[in-house]
Amino acid sequence: SLYSFIPKVFRYFQNLMTAYNAPDKSPAGLVHLLELRGTWAADEYILGLRNYSGKKILQIISKIREIEAKSKGLDNPNTKEYDLFRELIFFILH
């Protein structure tokens, strides 16, 4: 459901923004900074840094907040959860 997805995707992009601003973007540096379990987890963030600019990461975080508000009915009286989910995924991928 959208309610379980939003916190996870928000945390990922929040961590990705932290990694974007990190002085040490090595796997070991990211493991320490983000308190990850291992370098395999840091590899996901390194891949994210290759795919998203800092500006795009901030735009995605903003979009996540917008979708969360809409999912709670703010400025959105009747958009279905599926449509909000699809809107968010499309925004992240494009």
PDB file of C-alpha atoms in Angstrom:
ATOM      1  CA  SER A   1       0.000   0.000   0.000  1.00  0.00           C
ATOM      2  CA  LEU A   2       0.976   3.614  -0.443  1.00  0.00           C
ATOM      3  CA  TYR A   3       1.051   4.129   3.323  1.00  0.00           C
ATOM      4  CA  SER A   4       3.809   1.562   3.810  1.00  0.00           C
ATOM      5  CA  PHE A   5       5.706   2.608   0.661  1.00  0.00           C
ATOM      6  CA  ILE A   6       5.999   6.343   1.354  1.00  0.00           C
ATOM      7  CA  PRO A   7       8.124   6.132   4.537  1.00  0.00           C
ATOM      8  CA  LYS A   8      10.524   3.666   2.896  1.00  0.00           C
ATOM      9  CA  VAL A   9      11.016   5.647  -0.286  1.00  0.00           C
ATOM     10  CA  PHE A  10      11.293   8.887   1.702  1.00  0.00           C
ATOM     11  CA  ARG A  11      14.010   7.402   3.907  1.00  0.00           C
ATOM     12  CA  TYR A  12      15.921   6.189   0.831  1.00  0.00           C
ATOM     13  CA  PHE A  13      15.914   9.613  -0.821  1.00  0.00           C
ATOM     14  CA  GLN A  14      16.641  11.354   2.478  1.00  0.00           C
ATOM     15  CA  ASN A  15      19.701   9.118   2.877  1.00  0.00           C
ATOM     16  CA  LEU A  16      20.582   9.657  -0.780  1.00  0.00           C
ATOM     17  CA  MET A  17      20.617  13.427  -0.200  1.00  0.00           C
ATOM     18  CA  THR A  18      22.860  12.898   2.821  1.00  0.00           C
ATOM     19  CA  ALA A  19      25.156  10.746   0.664  1.00  0.00           C
ATOM     20  CA  TYR A  20      25.113  13.398  -2.074  1.00  0.00           C
ATOM     21  CA  ASN A  21      26.503  15.938   0.408  1.00  0.00           C
ATOM     22  CA  ALA A  22      28.958  13.524   2.036  1.00  0.00           C
ATOM     23  CA  PRO A  23      32.654  14.344   1.773  1.00  0.00           C
ATOM     24  CA  ASP A  24      33.483  10.614   1.591  1.00  0.00           C
ATOM     25  CA  LYS A  25      31.291   8.840  -0.931  1.00  0.00           C
ATOM     26  CA  SER A  26      33.202   5.568  -0.746  1.00  0.00           C
ATOM     27  CA  PRO A  27      31.277   2.459   0.315  1.00  0.00           C
ATOM     28  CA  ALA A  28      33.011   2.461   3.697  1.00  0.00           C
ATOM     29  CA  GLY A  29      32.328   6.168   4.163  1.00  0.00           C
ATOM     30  CA  LEU A  30      28.645   5.765   3.346  1.00  0.00           C
ATOM     31  CA  VAL A  31      28.303   2.736   5.636  1.00  0.00           C
ATOM     32  CA  HIS A  32      29.627   4.833   8.489  1.00  0.00           C
ATOM     33  CA  LEU A  33      27.688   8.003   7.645  1.00  0.00           C
ATOM     34  CA  LEU A  34      24.320   6.332   7.006  1.00  0.00           C
ATOM     35  CA  GLU A  35      24.789   3.612   9.647  1.00  0.00           C
ATOM     36  CA  LEU A  36      24.273   0.849   7.099  1.00  0.00           C
ATOM     37  CA  ARG A  37      24.785  -2.848   7.725  1.00  0.00           C
ATOM     38  CA  GLY A  38      27.402  -3.338   5.058  1.00  0.00           C
ATOM     39  CA  THR A  39      28.957  -2.141   1.850  1.00  0.00           C
ATOM     40  CA  TRP A  40      26.287  -3.996  -0.147  1.00  0.00           C
ATOM     41  CA  ALA A  41      23.779  -1.449   1.166  1.00  0.00           C
ATOM     42  CA  ALA A  42      26.126   1.431   0.310  1.00  0.00           C
ATOM     43  CA  ASP A  43      26.239   0.158  -3.273  1.00  0.00           C
ATOM     44  CA  GLU A  44      22.516   0.991  -3.604  1.00  0.00           C
ATOM     45  CA  TYR A  45      23.213   4.590  -2.641  1.00  0.00           C
ATOM     46  CA  ILE A  46      26.246   4.821  -4.938  1.00  0.00           C
ATOM     47  CA  LEU A  47      24.005   3.656  -7.781  1.00  0.00           C
ATOM     48  CA  GLY A  48      21.420   6.245  -6.769  1.00  0.00           C
ATOM     49  CA  LEU A  49      24.063   8.975  -6.834  1.00  0.00           C
ATOM     50  CA  ARG A  50      24.878   8.018 -10.422  1.00  0.00           C
ATOM     51  CA  ASN A  51      21.218   8.215 -11.453  1.00  0.00           C
ATOM     52  CA  TYR A  52      19.997  11.335  -9.623  1.00  0.00           C
ATOM     53  CA  SER A  53      21.377  14.847  -9.330  1.00  0.00           C
ATOM     54  CA  GLY A  54      21.097  16.748  -6.058  1.00  0.00           C
ATOM     55  CA  LYS A  55      18.377  18.908  -7.601  1.00  0.00           C
ATOM     56  CA  LYS A  56      16.360  15.857  -8.701  1.00  0.00           C
ATOM     57  CA  ILE A  57      16.706  14.264  -5.253  1.00  0.00           C
ATOM     58  CA  LEU A  58      15.258  17.407  -3.660  1.00  0.00           C
ATOM     59  CA  GLN A  59      12.438  17.461  -6.214  1.00  0.00           C
ATOM     60  CA  ILE A  60      11.636  13.815  -5.446  1.00  0.00           C
ATOM     61  CA  ILE A  61      11.585  14.475  -1.694  1.00  0.00           C
ATOM     62  CA  SER A  62       9.208  17.364  -2.318  1.00  0.00           C
ATOM     63  CA  LYS A  63       7.000  15.165  -4.516  1.00  0.00           C
ATOM     64  CA  ILE A  64       6.925  12.453  -1.840  1.00  0.00           C
ATOM     65  CA  ARG A  65       5.690  15.023   0.676  1.00  0.00           C
ATOM     66  CA  GLU A  66       3.061  16.248  -1.790  1.00  0.00           C
ATOM     67  CA  ILE A  67       1.816  12.704  -2.471  1.00  0.00           C
ATOM     68  CA  GLU A  68       1.708  11.916   1.241  1.00  0.00           C
ATOM     69  CA  ALA A  69      -0.400  15.017   1.868  1.00  0.00           C
ATOM     70  CA  LYS A  70      -2.716  14.103  -1.011  1.00  0.00           C
ATOM     71  CA  SER A  71      -3.044  10.559   0.336  1.00  0.00           C
ATOM     72  CA  LYS A  72      -4.349  12.092   3.561  1.00  0.00           C
ATOM     73  CA  GLY A  73      -6.905  14.184   1.687  1.00  0.00           C
ATOM     74  CA  LEU A  74      -5.140  17.565   1.599  1.00  0.00           C
ATOM     75  CA  ASP A  75      -6.030  19.342  -1.654  1.00  0.00           C
ATOM     76  CA  ASN A  76      -7.183  15.980  -2.948  1.00  0.00           C
ATOM     77  CA  PRO A  77     -10.737  14.981  -2.224  1.00  0.00           C
ATOM     78  CA  ASN A  78     -10.996  11.929  -4.468  1.00  0.00           C
ATOM     79  CA  THR A  79      -7.796  10.746  -6.211  1.00  0.00           C
ATOM     80  CA  LYS A  80      -7.395   7.007  -5.702  1.00  0.00           C
ATOM     81  CA  GLU A  81      -4.368   5.575  -3.896  1.00  0.00           C
ATOM     82  CA  TYR A  82      -3.308   3.696  -7.047  1.00  0.00           C
ATOM     83  CA  ASP A  83      -3.215   6.932  -9.056  1.00  0.00           C
ATOM     84  CA  LEU A  84      -1.129   8.697  -6.402  1.00  0.00           C
ATOM     85  CA  PHE A  85       1.260   5.734  -6.307  1.00  0.00           C
ATOM     86  CA  ARG A  86       1.561   5.797 -10.092  1.00  0.00           C
ATOM     87  CA  GLU A  87       2.146   9.557 -10.114  1.00  0.00           C
ATOM     88  CA  LEU A  88       4.974   9.218  -7.589  1.00  0.00           C
ATOM     89  CA  ILE A  89       6.667   6.335  -9.384  1.00  0.00           C
ATOM     90  CA  PHE A  90       6.450   8.163 -12.719  1.00  0.00           C
ATOM     91  CA  PHE A  91       7.996  11.275 -11.170  1.00  0.00           C
ATOM     92  CA  ILE A  92      10.859   9.284  -9.624  1.00  0.00           C
ATOM     93  CA  LEU A  93      11.623   7.507 -12.884  1.00  0.00           C
ATOM     94  CA  HIS A  94      11.446  10.601 -15.094  1.00  0.00           C
TER      95      HIS A  94
END
